[in-house]
Amino acid sequence: MKKSQSSLDSFLSGKTFSTKKDNTKNNSKPAEKNEKEKEKKEKTEKLDLGEITKKLQKRENLPEDKIIPPVKESKEQINDNIIKQEKSQKNKETSILFKEIVDVLLKVEQCKGENSKDQVKELLSNLFIKIITDYSQDLPKVYYFLTSKVGPEYISPEFGIGEGILEKIVGKVIGISDKQLKERLIETGDLGIVASDGKKNVKTMDAFSNFIKVGPQKKLTIDQIMKIYKNVAVKKGKSAQEEKIKILCDLMFKADKEEIKFLVRSLQKSLKIGASFKTILNSLARAINKLLKNKLDEKEIYRILLASKNQLSDEDIFFGHIIELIEKKSDKNFSDLIDLCHIRCGIPVNPQLARPTTGIKVIFERFNDTPFTCEYKYDGFRGQIHYYKKKTQIFSRNLEDMTETYPDIVEFIDKFIKESAEKNNKQLNSFILDCEMVAYDKKNDKILPFQQLTTRSRKNVDLATITIHVCMFCFDILLLNDEILINKTLKERRKYLYETFTESQYIQFAKHLDSNDEQEMEAFMTESVNAGCEGLIVKAIDKNSEYMPGQRNFNWLKLKKDYLDTSLGDSIDLVIIGASYGKGKRKGLYGSFLLACYNDDNETYETVTMTGGGLKDTQLEELYNKLKEIILPKAPSNYKLGKAEPDVVFEAKIVIEVKTADLSMSPIYTAGYDLTPDHRGVSLRFPRFQRTRDDKKPYEACTSEEIVKLYNSQTAISKNTNKTFNNMDIDDIY
Ligand code: ATP
């Protein structure tokens, strides 16, 4: 470790850069040479999209029958395709210049004012049209770049480049000292801008001319950048950090002053152009609407895109199908995308989510004449279990592969399959189960508090050393023996679940009550709380009960014991973006934390409250240790602090769950200020820390719109009205 750190330092101080080592062909190490040759070969390989899709599916080791069959074409279609292919053949062999994308991003950055959202959509949709028409193989790459990802969430590692290292890289590339860089960072608040401004100074480049002799400066393409990003992300081991820095320095030396800005920001995981995932998908919908010559409404295309992506979280395959449909490689319509993007083993499905409710009476109003069922709401981690080709995989709520973390569950599943198959005399080849994984006291057959589960380590878990045991409570089945079940009713899916599997001590079915008797429901709620659960999840069981990936609608309602008969119905998940130093007992730690919600319209973080309530000493210490690693010199431009004045600001990374008495309007904070009549933000009263939410990314925190809706619903309940400001309907929330 020490050795690698010292070589890292000397690398950053410029000593290890050698023209010979990095740029001279003869001196290339064999591995590097192979890599280069491989890259060259890859470049010359011409793949059509069907081929790419097949390769991707094979790469993912998907069952043979999930591989898309070759598409049959009519004569006209073949002619049409030949013309299209000829037209774009020249471009098909290359990749779009990064500069072209950057030019669009610069324009997007300039969009301001009332009509800006639409302008952004128009600019991005034109970019998508260009890519789909001329560089279709680049579509997923451009999407990954715009969303600051390396590839599909469930298989792609993070960049693994912290803010500190990134600052050092930028300092190195533009030739300034750490001290100068910090000063510029305080001036601008944006490392991307610091890098870009630095690049304008050509003189600084001379100082490193031995390092940047990379032959005639070739223009960067998105394909090259994404390959480099992947290469960086997969590096592991002792010298990984050093190699990552080297590669990224090289890339940034090659970039021009505008390109470097967006490269830096993408490594920071936000392009800061005010375009969230929602905007990007909306822009793609507009592009497709134009390409399909208005045959389908833009909103309908957005719905299709979202529903398809929620089913199939592998964007490589998702975009492959989009291109296939637009290029009319089959006789399918665009609306068939949902079927093409069907769920499959090995690729996580976005889980269905629940809406908060404030009481049993509201449930009756909501379901009206729709039959429903109540289930225990277990308090653990969501786990999606995939079994196929005799292999088990466990995915988290945010689609991460957690199989390594739970070797005990993998073992239980093996037994579970064996016992279930024997007892029910059924062959089990593949399935996807939706469950909650809960900490469990094996001796006393008792559910343990959620906190116990968080003490389990996440990596290199050895079966023999596990002390906190887990029980899996299954509440849904999405696929069985290759048959997709999500369009069946919950009643039918439960039948599949109960008739196929047999419970054991560690794998049980979620307890349920099929009754609409108020007293029985109340008793069931008490029973669930006494058993260590949070309350109930009430679900439609017949009508409207198909499984809806990624959706949070009124078909699943959560009823938490702590929020019964309050105006809120739920706790709130917020991102820590700043803190004040502690005093007295909290001296040497952070005393209170600046919390923000996420504005998913423009990719900003808006402040909600400053609080230190509800935190134990150990939790304060834990947070201090995590947060001190992600301190920023200045609040980035996408933090809307309002009048909040924290002592330090952090990267938006850590999500926490807070309880609050209620919500109020605030002259200090900015949450949802765009949506309130006098542009004041919404704030929390008496917030108290509950837990950190490691299973949520910052962009999965409560959104500004949700905060305003919560405020609205509270006001509406207290005033007994159904309409609130901004004409938001209270029905939007409860
Ligand atoms: P949300 O998922 O609504 O954003 P959250 O992640 O904070 O909120 P909760 O408020 O705890 O989660 O409620 C939904 C979660 O409850 C589900 O994502 C799931 O993990 C858990 N859960 C526990 N029991 C069940 C059940 N029987 N059916 C569905 N989900 C359940």
XYZ file of N, CA, C and O in Angstrom, residues 172 181 217 372 377 468:
24
model
N -2.271 18.671 -12.736
C -1.166 18.156 -13.544
C -1.350 18.552 -15.017
O -0.428 19.038 -15.664
N -4.652 25.486 -7.606
C -5.889 24.823 -8.021
C -7.001 25.071 -7.001
O -8.128 25.405 -7.364
N -2.212 15.191 -33.077
C -3.360 15.211 -32.175
C -4.626 14.782 -32.907
O -5.123 15.499 -33.776
N -58.204 -5.941 -2.396
C -56.799 -5.765 -1.982
C -56.399 -6.794 -0.936
O -57.244 -7.495 -0.361
N -45.026 -5.410 6.343
C -43.955 -4.630 5.718
C -42.677 -4.906 6.509
O -42.451 -4.365 7.592
N -24.486 -12.259 11.809
C -25.861 -11.748 11.661
C -26.540 -12.562 10.561
O -26.172 -12.474 9.379
